Coordinates of C-alpha atoms in Angstrom, one line a residue:
Chain A
X1477 CA 33.6 -25.6 10.2
X1478 CA 34.2 -23.2 13.4
X1479 CA 35.2 -20.9 11.2
X1480 CA 32.6 -21.4 8.2
X1481 CA 30.0 -21.3 10.6
X1482 CA 31.0 -17.5 12.0
X1483 CA 31.7 -16.9 8.1
X1484 CA 28.0 -18.0 6.6
X1485 CA 27.1 -15.6 10.3
X1486 CA 28.1 -13.1 9.0
X1487 CA 26.7 -13.1 6.0
X1488 CA 23.5 -13.8 7.3
X1489 CA 23.6 -10.7 9.5
X1490 CA 25.0 -8.4 6.6
X1491 CA 22.0 -9.6 3.9
X1492 CA 19.8 -9.0 6.8
X1493 CA 21.1 -5.8 7.4
X1494 CA 21.2 -4.5 3.2
X1495 CA 17.7 -5.8 2.9
X1496 CA 16.7 -4.2 6.1
X1497 CA 18.2 -1.0 4.9
X1498 CA 17.1 -1.4 2.0
X1499 CA 13.4 -1.8 2.5
X1500 CA 13.2 1.1 5.6
X1501 CA 14.6 3.7 2.6
X1502 CA 12.9 2.3 -0.6
X1503 CA 9.4 2.2 0.8
X1504 CA 9.0 3.2 5.5
X1505 CA 10.6 6.1 4.6
X1506 CA 8.6 8.1 2.0
X1507 CA 5.0 6.7 4.1
X1508 CA 6.8 8.8 6.8
X1509 CA 7.1 11.9 4.9
X1510 CA 3.7 10.8 3.5
X1511 CA 2.8 11.6 7.5
X1512 CA 4.9 13.6 8.2
X1513 CA 4.8 16.5 5.8
X1514 CA 0.7 15.9 6.0
X1515 CA 1.5 17.3 9.5
X1516 CA 3.8 20.3 9.0
X1517 CA 1.3 22.7 9.8
X1518 CA -0.6 20.9 12.6
X1519 CA -3.7 19.5 13.4
X1520 CA -6.3 22.0 11.6
X1521 CA -4.6 22.6 8.2
X1522 CA -4.8 18.7 8.1
X1523 CA -8.1 18.7 8.8
X1524 CA -8.9 21.4 6.9
X1525 CA -7.1 20.0 3.9
X1526 CA -9.0 16.6 4.3
X1527 CA -12.8 18.1 4.7
X1528 CA -12.2 19.9 2.0
X1529 CA -15.5 19.9 -0.6
X1530 CA -13.3 19.0 -3.6
X1531 CA -11.3 16.2 -1.2
X1532 CA -14.4 15.2 -0.4
X1533 CA -16.6 14.7 -4.3
X1534 CA -12.8 13.1 -5.0
X1535 CA -12.9 10.3 -2.2
X1536 CA -17.2 10.0 -2.9
X1537 CA -15.4 8.8 -7.2
X1538 CA -12.6 7.3 -6.0
X1539 CA -15.0 4.7 -4.2
X1540 CA -17.4 4.1 -7.4
X1541 CA -14.9 4.0 -9.4
X1542 CA -13.6 1.4 -6.9
X1543 CA -16.7 -0.1 -6.5
X1544 CA -17.7 -0.6 -10.3
X1545 CA -14.2 -2.2 -10.9
X1546 CA -14.6 -4.9 -8.1
X1547 CA -18.3 -5.6 -8.6
X1548 CA -17.2 -6.1 -12.6
X1549 CA -14.1 -7.4 -12.1
X1550 CA -15.5 -9.9 -9.9
X1551 CA -18.8 -11.1 -12.0
X1552 CA -15.9 -11.5 -14.6
X1553 CA -13.6 -13.5 -12.6
X1554 CA -15.9 -16.2 -11.0
X1555 CA -17.0 -16.8 -15.0
X1556 CA -14.1 -16.6 -16.9
X1557 CA -12.2 -18.6 -14.1
X1558 CA -15.0 -21.2 -14.6
X1559 CA -15.0 -21.7 -17.7
X1560 CA -11.2 -21.7 -17.8
X1561 CA -10.9 -24.6 -15.9
X1562 CA -13.7 -26.5 -16.0
X1563 CA -14.1 -26.6 -19.9
X1564 CA -12.1 -28.3 -22.3
X1565 CA -12.3 -25.9 -25.8
X1566 CA -10.2 -24.5 -28.8
X1567 CA -8.6 -20.7 -27.9
X1568 CA -7.9 -21.4 -24.7
X1569 CA -5.0 -20.0 -24.6
X1570 CA -6.1 -17.1 -26.5
X1571 CA -9.3 -16.3 -24.4
X1572 CA -5.8 -15.7 -21.5
X1573 CA -3.6 -14.5 -22.5
X1574 CA -6.5 -11.2 -23.6
X1575 CA -7.3 -11.3 -20.1
X1576 CA -3.5 -10.5 -19.6
X1577 CA -3.3 -7.5 -21.9
X1578 CA -5.1 -5.0 -19.3
X1579 CA -1.7 -5.4 -16.8
X1580 CA 0.5 -5.5 -19.6
X1581 CA 0.1 -2.1 -21.3
X1582 CA 1.0 1.3 -19.3
X1583 CA -2.3 2.5 -18.0
X1584 CA -1.6 5.8 -20.7
X1585 CA -2.7 3.2 -23.5
X1586 CA -5.4 2.4 -21.8
X1587 CA -6.5 5.4 -21.2
X1588 CA -5.8 6.2 -25.3
X1589 CA -7.4 3.0 -26.7
X1590 CA -10.5 4.1 -25.0
X1591 CA -10.2 7.8 -26.1
X1592 CA -9.7 6.2 -29.5
X1593 CA -13.3 4.1 -28.8
X1594 CA -15.6 6.8 -27.7
X1595 CA -13.8 10.1 -28.1
X1596 CA -14.7 12.2 -31.4
X1597 CA -12.6 11.1 -33.8
X1598 CA -14.7 7.3 -32.9
X1599 CA -17.4 6.2 -35.5
X1600 CA -19.6 5.6 -32.1
X1601 CA -19.1 8.8 -31.6
X1602 CA -22.1 10.4 -33.6
X1603 CA -24.9 7.8 -31.1
X1604 CA -23.3 8.3 -28.3
X1605 CA -24.2 12.2 -28.7
X1606 CA -27.6 11.6 -29.8
X1607 CA -28.2 9.4 -27.2
X1608 CA -26.2 12.1 -24.4
X1609 CA -24.2 9.9 -23.2
X1610 CA -20.4 11.4 -22.0
X1611 CA -17.7 9.2 -21.6
X1612 CA -14.6 10.2 -22.4
X1613 CA -13.9 13.5 -19.9
X1614 CA -17.0 12.8 -17.8
X1615 CA -17.7 10.0 -15.0
X1616 CA -18.3 6.8 -17.2
X1617 CA -14.7 6.9 -18.7
X1618 CA -13.2 7.3 -14.8
X1619 CA -14.9 3.5 -14.3
X1620 CA -13.8 2.0 -17.4
X1621 CA -10.1 2.9 -17.3
X1622 CA -10.2 1.8 -13.6
X1623 CA -12.5 -2.0 -14.6
X1624 CA -9.4 -1.9 -17.2
X1625 CA -6.2 -2.1 -15.3
X1626 CA -8.1 -3.9 -12.7
X1627 CA -9.7 -6.7 -15.0
X1628 CA -7.9 -9.5 -14.6
X1629 CA -7.3 -9.3 -11.2
X1630 CA -9.6 -11.7 -9.5
X1631 CA -9.9 -14.5 -12.3
X1632 CA -5.8 -14.6 -12.5
X1633 CA -6.6 -15.1 -8.7
X1634 CA -8.4 -18.1 -8.9
X1635 CA -7.3 -20.0 -12.4
X1636 CA -4.4 -21.7 -10.1
X1637 CA -6.8 -22.6 -7.8
X1638 CA -9.3 -23.7 -8.9
X1639 CA -6.1 -25.7 -11.7
X1640 CA -5.0 -27.4 -8.8
X1641 CA -8.0 -28.9 -7.1
X1642 CA -9.2 -30.7 -10.7
X1643 CA -12.9 -31.1 -12.3
X1644 CA -13.8 -34.2 -10.2
X1645 CA -15.7 -33.2 -7.3
X1646 CA -17.7 -30.9 -9.7
X1647 CA -18.3 -33.5 -12.4
X1648 CA -19.7 -36.4 -9.6
X1649 CA -21.7 -33.9 -8.5
X1650 CA -23.6 -33.2 -11.8
X1651 CA -23.4 -36.6 -12.4
X1652 CA -25.6 -37.7 -9.4
X1653 CA -28.0 -34.2 -10.5
X1654 CA -26.5 -31.3 -9.2
X1655 CA -27.6 -28.1 -10.5
X1656 CA -24.9 -25.8 -11.3
X1657 CA -25.3 -23.1 -8.9
X1658 CA -25.3 -26.0 -6.1
X1659 CA -22.4 -27.1 -7.7
X1660 CA -20.4 -23.8 -6.9
X1661 CA -21.4 -23.4 -4.1
X1662 CA -21.0 -26.2 -2.6
X1663 CA -18.1 -27.9 -4.1
X1664 CA -16.1 -25.2 -5.7
X1665 CA -16.5 -21.9 -3.9
X1666 CA -15.2 -23.2 -0.5
X1667 CA -12.4 -24.1 -2.6
X1668 CA -11.9 -20.5 -3.8
X1669 CA -12.5 -18.4 -0.1
X1670 CA -9.8 -17.4 0.2
X1671 CA -8.3 -16.4 -3.8
X1672 CA -10.9 -14.7 -4.0
X1673 CA -11.1 -12.7 -1.5
X1674 CA -7.7 -12.5 -1.8
X1675 CA -8.5 -11.0 -5.5
X1676 CA -11.3 -8.4 -4.5
X1677 CA -8.2 -6.7 -2.0
X1678 CA -5.6 -6.2 -4.7
X1679 CA -8.4 -5.1 -6.9
X1680 CA -9.6 -2.3 -4.4
X1681 CA -5.5 -1.6 -4.2
X1682 CA -5.0 -0.9 -7.5
X1683 CA -8.7 0.5 -8.1
X1684 CA -8.2 3.2 -5.9
X1685 CA -4.9 4.2 -6.8
X1686 CA -4.4 4.5 -10.2
X1687 CA -3.8 7.5 -11.8
X1688 CA -2.0 7.6 -15.6
X1689 CA -5.2 5.5 -17.1
X1690 CA -7.9 7.8 -15.3
X1691 CA -5.3 11.4 -15.9
X1692 CA -6.0 10.4 -19.7
X1693 CA -10.1 10.1 -19.3
X1694 CA -10.9 12.4 -16.4
X1695 CA -10.4 16.0 -17.8
X1696 CA -9.3 17.4 -14.8
X1697 CA -12.6 18.9 -13.6
X1698 CA -12.0 19.5 -9.8
X1699 CA -15.5 18.8 -8.5
X1700 CA -16.6 16.8 -11.0
X1701 CA -14.4 13.8 -12.0
X1702 CA -11.3 14.3 -10.0
X1703 CA -10.2 10.8 -8.4
X1704 CA -8.1 11.1 -5.2
X1705 CA -5.6 10.2 -7.0
X1706 CA -5.4 13.3 -9.6
X1707 CA -6.8 15.6 -7.0
X1708 CA -3.1 15.1 -5.2
X1709 CA -1.3 15.8 -8.2
X1710 CA -3.1 19.4 -9.3
X1711 CA -2.5 20.6 -5.2
X1712 CA 1.2 18.9 -5.9
X1713 CA 1.4 20.5 -8.6
X1714 CA 0.1 24.2 -7.5
X1715 CA 2.3 23.4 -4.8
X1716 CA -0.1 23.8 -2.4
X1717 CA 2.6 20.3 -0.8
X1718 CA 0.3 20.4 2.2
X1719 CA -2.7 19.4 1.4
X1720 CA -1.4 17.2 -1.3
X1721 CA 0.7 14.9 1.4
X1722 CA -3.0 15.4 3.4
X1723 CA -4.7 13.9 0.8
X1724 CA -2.2 11.6 0.3
X1725 CA -2.3 10.3 4.0
X1726 CA -5.7 9.5 3.2
X1727 CA -4.4 7.2 0.6
X1728 CA -1.8 5.7 2.4
X1729 CA -4.3 4.6 5.0
X1730 CA -6.2 2.9 2.9
X1731 CA -3.1 1.4 1.3
X1732 CA -1.7 -0.3 5.2
X1733 CA -5.4 -1.8 5.7
X1734 CA -5.2 -3.4 2.7
X1735 CA -1.8 -4.7 3.2
X1736 CA -2.6 -5.6 7.2
X1737 CA -6.0 -7.6 5.5
X1738 CA -4.4 -9.3 2.5
X1739 CA -1.6 -10.5 5.0
X1740 CA -4.2 -12.0 6.8
X1741 CA -6.1 -13.4 4.3
X1742 CA -3.3 -15.1 3.1
X1743 CA -1.7 -16.9 6.8
X1744 CA -5.8 -18.1 7.0
X1745 CA -5.3 -19.4 3.5
X1746 CA -2.1 -21.0 3.3
X1747 CA -2.9 -22.7 7.3
X1748 CA -6.2 -23.6 5.7
X1749 CA -4.3 -25.7 3.3
Chain B
X48 CA -20.9 -34.3 -34.1
X49 CA -22.5 -33.7 -31.8
X50 CA -20.0 -33.3 -28.7
X51 CA -22.2 -32.5 -26.0
X52 CA -21.4 -35.4 -23.9
X53 CA -18.2 -34.0 -23.0
X54 CA -19.4 -31.8 -21.1
X55 CA -20.4 -33.0 -17.9
X56 CA -20.9 -29.8 -16.2
X57 CA -23.3 -27.9 -16.6
X58 CA -22.9 -23.8 -17.0
X59 CA -20.7 -24.1 -20.5
X60 CA -22.7 -21.8 -22.2
X61 CA -23.8 -19.6 -19.7
X62 CA -20.2 -18.7 -18.0
X63 CA -18.5 -18.3 -21.8
X64 CA -21.4 -15.9 -22.3
X65 CA -20.7 -13.4 -19.7
X66 CA -16.5 -14.3 -20.2
X67 CA -16.5 -13.0 -23.7
X68 CA -19.5 -10.5 -23.5
X69 CA -17.2 -8.1 -20.5
X70 CA -14.4 -9.0 -22.6
X71 CA -15.6 -7.9 -25.5
X72 CA -16.8 -4.7 -23.9
X73 CA -14.0 -4.1 -21.7
X74 CA -11.1 -5.4 -23.8
X75 CA -11.4 -6.6 -26.9
X76 CA -13.1 -3.4 -28.7
X77 CA -11.2 -0.8 -27.5
X78 CA -8.4 -3.0 -28.5
X79 CA -10.0 -3.5 -32.0
X80 CA -10.4 0.6 -32.3
X81 CA -7.0 0.8 -31.9
X82 CA -6.2 -1.4 -34.5
X83 CA -8.6 0.6 -36.6
X84 CA -7.5 3.5 -36.2
X85 CA -3.9 2.6 -37.1
X86 CA -5.2 1.2 -40.5
X87 CA -6.1 4.4 -41.3
X88 CA -2.6 6.6 -40.7
X89 CA -0.1 5.8 -43.3
X90 CA 3.4 4.0 -42.4
X91 CA 5.0 6.7 -43.1
X92 CA 3.2 9.1 -40.9
X93 CA 3.5 6.5 -37.9
X94 CA 7.6 6.4 -38.7
X95 CA 8.1 10.3 -39.4
X96 CA 6.2 10.3 -35.4
X97 CA 8.1 7.9 -34.0
X98 CA 11.0 9.2 -34.9
X99 CA 11.3 12.5 -34.0
X100 CA 14.4 13.6 -32.1
X101 CA 11.9 13.9 -28.8
X102 CA 10.8 11.1 -29.5
X103 CA 13.7 8.8 -29.8
X104 CA 14.9 10.6 -27.3
X105 CA 12.6 9.8 -25.0
X106 CA 12.6 5.8 -25.8
X107 CA 16.1 6.0 -24.5
X108 CA 15.2 7.8 -21.4
X109 CA 12.4 5.5 -20.9
X110 CA 14.3 2.0 -22.0
X111 CA 17.4 2.8 -19.5
X112 CA 16.1 3.9 -16.8
X113 CA 13.3 0.8 -17.0
X114 CA 16.1 -1.4 -17.6
X115 CA 18.7 -0.2 -14.8
X116 CA 15.9 -0.1 -12.4
X117 CA 14.5 -4.2 -12.4
X118 CA 18.6 -4.5 -12.8
X119 CA 19.0 -3.1 -9.2
X120 CA 15.7 -4.8 -8.5
X121 CA 16.6 -8.3 -9.3
X122 CA 19.8 -7.8 -7.5
X123 CA 17.9 -7.2 -4.6
X124 CA 14.9 -8.6 -5.1
X125 CA 17.1 -12.3 -5.0
X126 CA 18.8 -11.0 -1.9
X127 CA 15.4 -10.4 0.3
X128 CA 13.5 -13.8 -1.4
X129 CA 16.7 -15.2 0.2
X130 CA 16.7 -13.2 3.6
X131 CA 12.8 -14.0 3.8
X132 CA 13.0 -17.0 3.8
X133 CA 16.5 -18.9 4.6
X134 CA 16.4 -16.5 7.6
X135 CA 14.5 -15.8 10.8
X136 CA 15.1 -12.2 11.9
X137 CA 12.9 -9.8 14.1
X138 CA 10.0 -8.0 12.3
X139 CA 10.6 -10.4 9.8
X140 CA 6.7 -10.9 9.5
X141 CA 6.3 -7.1 8.6
X142 CA 9.1 -7.5 6.3
X143 CA 7.3 -9.5 4.0
X144 CA 4.4 -7.9 4.2
X145 CA 6.0 -4.4 3.4
X146 CA 7.1 -5.9 -0.1
X147 CA 3.3 -5.5 -1.0
X148 CA 3.2 -1.8 -0.1
X149 CA 3.9 -0.4 -4.5
X150 CA 0.8 -2.8 -5.3
X151 CA -0.7 -0.8 -3.0
X152 CA 0.2 2.2 -2.3
X153 CA -1.2 4.7 -5.3
X154 CA 1.9 5.5 -7.7
X155 CA 0.5 9.2 -7.5
X156 CA 1.0 9.2 -3.7
X157 CA 4.4 7.0 -4.1
X158 CA 5.6 10.1 -6.7
X159 CA 5.4 13.1 -4.6
X160 CA 6.9 11.2 -2.1
X161 CA 10.0 9.6 -3.1
X162 CA 9.8 13.7 -5.6
X163 CA 9.9 15.3 -1.4
X164 CA 12.9 13.0 0.3
X165 CA 14.6 13.3 -3.0
X166 CA 14.6 17.1 -3.5
X167 CA 17.4 19.5 -2.5
X168 CA 15.4 20.0 1.0
X169 CA 14.6 16.5 1.5
X170 CA 16.0 14.3 3.5
X171 CA 18.1 11.7 1.2
X172 CA 18.3 14.3 -1.1
X173 CA 20.5 16.4 1.0
X174 CA 22.4 14.2 1.9
X175 CA 23.4 13.2 -1.4
X176 CA 23.6 17.1 -2.4
X177 CA 26.9 17.5 -0.5
X178 CA 28.5 14.8 -2.9
X179 CA 27.1 17.2 -5.9
X180 CA 24.6 14.1 -6.6
X181 CA 21.2 15.3 -7.7
X182 CA 18.3 12.7 -7.3
X183 CA 15.0 14.4 -7.9
X184 CA 14.3 16.2 -11.7
X185 CA 16.9 14.0 -13.1
X186 CA 17.0 10.3 -14.6
X187 CA 18.7 8.5 -11.0
X188 CA 15.6 10.0 -9.4
X189 CA 12.8 8.0 -12.7
X190 CA 15.3 4.9 -11.4
X191 CA 14.5 5.4 -7.6
X192 CA 10.7 5.6 -8.4
X193 CA 11.1 2.5 -11.3
X194 CA 12.7 0.8 -8.8
X195 CA 10.4 1.6 -5.6
X196 CA 7.3 0.3 -8.2
X197 CA 9.2 -2.8 -9.1
X198 CA 10.7 -3.8 -6.1
X199 CA 7.1 -7.1 -6.0
X200 CA 8.0 -8.6 -9.0
X201 CA 11.3 -10.7 -8.6
X202 CA 10.8 -11.3 -4.9
X203 CA 7.4 -12.9 -5.0
X204 CA 8.4 -14.6 -8.4
X205 CA 11.6 -16.1 -6.4
X206 CA 10.6 -16.7 -3.5
X207 CA 8.2 -19.9 -3.9
X208 CA 11.1 -21.0 -5.9
X209 CA 13.5 -21.0 -2.9
X210 CA 10.9 -22.5 -0.8
X211 CA 10.6 -25.5 -2.6
X212 CA 14.2 -25.7 -3.6
X213 CA 15.5 -28.9 -1.9
X214 CA 18.4 -28.5 0.2
X215 CA 20.1 -31.9 0.4
X216 CA 21.6 -30.8 -2.9
X217 CA 23.2 -27.9 -0.9
X218 CA 24.5 -29.9 2.0
X219 CA 26.1 -31.7 -0.4
X220 CA 28.3 -29.6 -2.5
X221 CA 29.4 -28.6 1.3
X222 CA 30.2 -31.9 2.5
X223 CA 32.7 -31.8 -0.1
X224 CA 34.3 -28.4 0.4
X225 CA 32.2 -26.4 -2.2
X226 CA 32.4 -22.6 -0.7
X227 CA 29.4 -20.5 -0.1
X228 CA 29.7 -18.6 -3.0
X229 CA 30.4 -21.7 -5.1
X230 CA 27.1 -23.4 -3.8
X231 CA 25.7 -20.4 -4.4
X232 CA 26.7 -19.8 -8.5
X233 CA 26.6 -23.6 -8.9
X234 CA 23.5 -25.3 -7.5
X235 CA 21.6 -22.2 -6.2
X236 CA 21.8 -19.8 -8.8
X237 CA 21.1 -22.1 -11.6
X238 CA 17.7 -23.2 -10.0
X239 CA 16.6 -20.3 -9.6
X240 CA 17.6 -18.4 -12.5
X241 CA 14.3 -18.8 -14.4
X242 CA 12.5 -16.8 -11.7
X243 CA 14.4 -14.0 -11.9
X244 CA 14.6 -13.6 -15.1
X245 CA 10.5 -13.7 -14.8
X246 CA 10.6 -11.5 -12.3
X247 CA 13.0 -9.0 -14.4
X248 CA 10.6 -9.4 -16.9
X249 CA 7.6 -8.6 -15.6
X250 CA 9.0 -5.7 -13.5
X251 CA 10.7 -4.0 -17.3
X252 CA 7.3 -4.5 -18.5
X253 CA 5.8 -2.7 -15.3
X254 CA 8.2 -0.2 -15.1
X255 CA 8.2 1.4 -18.9
X256 CA 5.1 1.8 -18.7
X257 CA 5.4 3.6 -15.5
X258 CA 3.4 6.9 -15.8
X259 CA 2.4 8.0 -12.1
X260 CA 4.9 8.3 -9.6
X261 CA 7.3 9.5 -12.7
X262 CA 5.9 12.3 -13.8
X263 CA 6.8 14.4 -10.4
X264 CA 10.9 13.1 -10.3
X265 CA 11.6 13.1 -13.5
X266 CA 11.1 17.3 -13.9
X267 CA 10.3 16.1 -17.6
X268 CA 12.8 18.3 -19.2
X269 CA 12.5 17.1 -22.7
X270 CA 15.6 15.0 -24.1
X271 CA 16.7 14.3 -20.8
X272 CA 14.5 13.1 -18.5
X273 CA 11.1 12.9 -20.4
X274 CA 9.5 9.3 -20.9
X275 CA 7.4 7.8 -23.4
X276 CA 4.1 7.9 -21.5
X277 CA 4.4 11.4 -20.9
X278 CA 5.0 12.2 -24.5
X279 CA 1.3 10.1 -25.3
X280 CA 0.0 11.7 -22.6
X281 CA 0.9 15.5 -24.1
X282 CA 0.1 14.5 -27.7
X283 CA -3.6 13.1 -26.3
X284 CA -3.8 16.8 -24.6
X285 CA -3.6 18.9 -27.7
X286 CA -5.5 16.4 -29.2
X287 CA -2.6 14.3 -31.5
X288 CA -4.1 10.9 -31.8
X289 CA -2.6 10.0 -34.3
X290 CA 0.5 10.9 -32.9
X291 CA -0.5 9.5 -29.6
X292 CA -1.3 6.5 -31.3
X293 CA 2.1 5.5 -33.6
X294 CA 3.7 6.5 -30.4
X295 CA 1.7 3.7 -28.2
X296 CA 1.8 0.9 -31.3
X297 CA 5.9 1.3 -30.1
X298 CA 5.5 0.4 -26.3
X299 CA 2.8 -1.6 -27.2
X300 CA 5.2 -4.5 -29.6
X301 CA 8.0 -4.3 -27.0
X302 CA 5.1 -5.4 -23.9
X303 CA 4.0 -8.0 -26.3
X304 CA 7.1 -9.5 -26.7
X305 CA 8.1 -8.6 -22.8
X306 CA 5.1 -10.8 -22.3
X307 CA 6.2 -12.9 -25.0
X308 CA 9.5 -14.1 -23.5
X309 CA 8.0 -14.0 -20.4
X310 CA 6.2 -16.6 -21.2
X311 CA 8.4 -18.8 -21.9
X312 CA 10.3 -18.5 -19.5
X313 CA 7.4 -18.9 -16.5
X314 CA 6.1 -22.0 -18.3
X315 CA 9.6 -23.6 -18.4
X316 CA 9.6 -22.0 -14.9
X317 CA 5.8 -24.0 -13.6
X318 CA 8.2 -27.3 -14.8
X319 CA 10.8 -26.9 -12.5
X320 CA 8.2 -26.1 -9.6
X321 CA 6.4 -28.8 -10.1
X322 CA 9.4 -31.2 -10.1
X323 CA 9.1 -32.1 -13.2

């Protein structure tokens, strides 16, 4: 028995060391690299790169696209989760599959289908041209692509929680004469509040970092249709490594903030249930 | 034939309406335009495009590297989930939180960071260069980037299953004299197997479509390190929408097959989690 215990302790620490080494090499070291490369030429260069006119414009566009994605996907997520979990209807399975499609296709394909829908060869193109609406290689395209890639993020978090909660409470409230909005506010929302926040955090993270789909639709016009990740790409490909990493460091900080919020939300949510 | 009374909870019409209209604008119409566009192409053109040497080579690069990376993640994912569920050690919460980093960090940032780490001037690159191994701008580099991208998938699907696992079977096996390796193989692994496959499948799907992190580290040499999403991207930049669509169809087909397989495993997995 004694021997077995020593053996198991050895295995335990071996596995812990392997895990920590793996996490360090794959996750921590890249973060350290971004920060150290960003400050390689000192604080002044860093500040210059971060406050560069194009960087700020790119940051603003990233914020804009992220905001749109979070708002639209929140509206969609709440209504879709409500529809799917509170009612019985035909084709529910098909509906949930369709909602999940955006996360299963490659971001490049996401970009491609929007180019096909709104681009020059589309039957919609003449009408859009007449109305003077640019979608491909313009800001609406970037916003649409960002919404697409994060589309199911909020509904996905809400559906399991609402499913587990069942429909009894809502039915009781409805029978007693409560209105839909009251039922949602007083009964449903308290159940989903943490899942809801969690979904928003995930949606924000993915939306601000989206690269592939946005890259297809952006046309890479500096100062016009450039988001932060695209700006990083341009700088890096021009061998401007220090500015590229400086701009990346903004995104790294955002990522860390998101991770912290995520952990806190998850922790409180777990404690409450 | 009116069944109105079956729905007690109000708001079905409104919520279904909002759901379907947003779904149509964002997902269904764009997907339909892909179908419409495809229907205008001839089958022989599609076949000709997807059997071009460079395209076939890119399929090989994409599938091979995604498969290797997901396999590495399947093994490391089980180890990480095991360590996080079963053991206590300093900084455990931080390690647990870090797992999600690949979801939160923009892929382009991950791409340039890994590239500069593994190039000849980077810390890791320098180390491996001594042994004559190049990482950045080779297929190994692509695998490294994809391992990064895929880390959370297996961990997060195995973790809940391990947490729910009933310890009494392990104890029983231990009392009856089974070795630890045997307990893992015969008692624990069969329970977590569906979760491992699910995580593997999700990681594989994500890795095959991945673009942002790979383009920087791959070097993008035709026939050697050019991935399929990059080929689609360059066809799009040349306004060759027909070729781009043809190649995308192959990837979509694979993605749907994978999704189907994962859903099959997942519905079985859900039964285990519910204890059924």
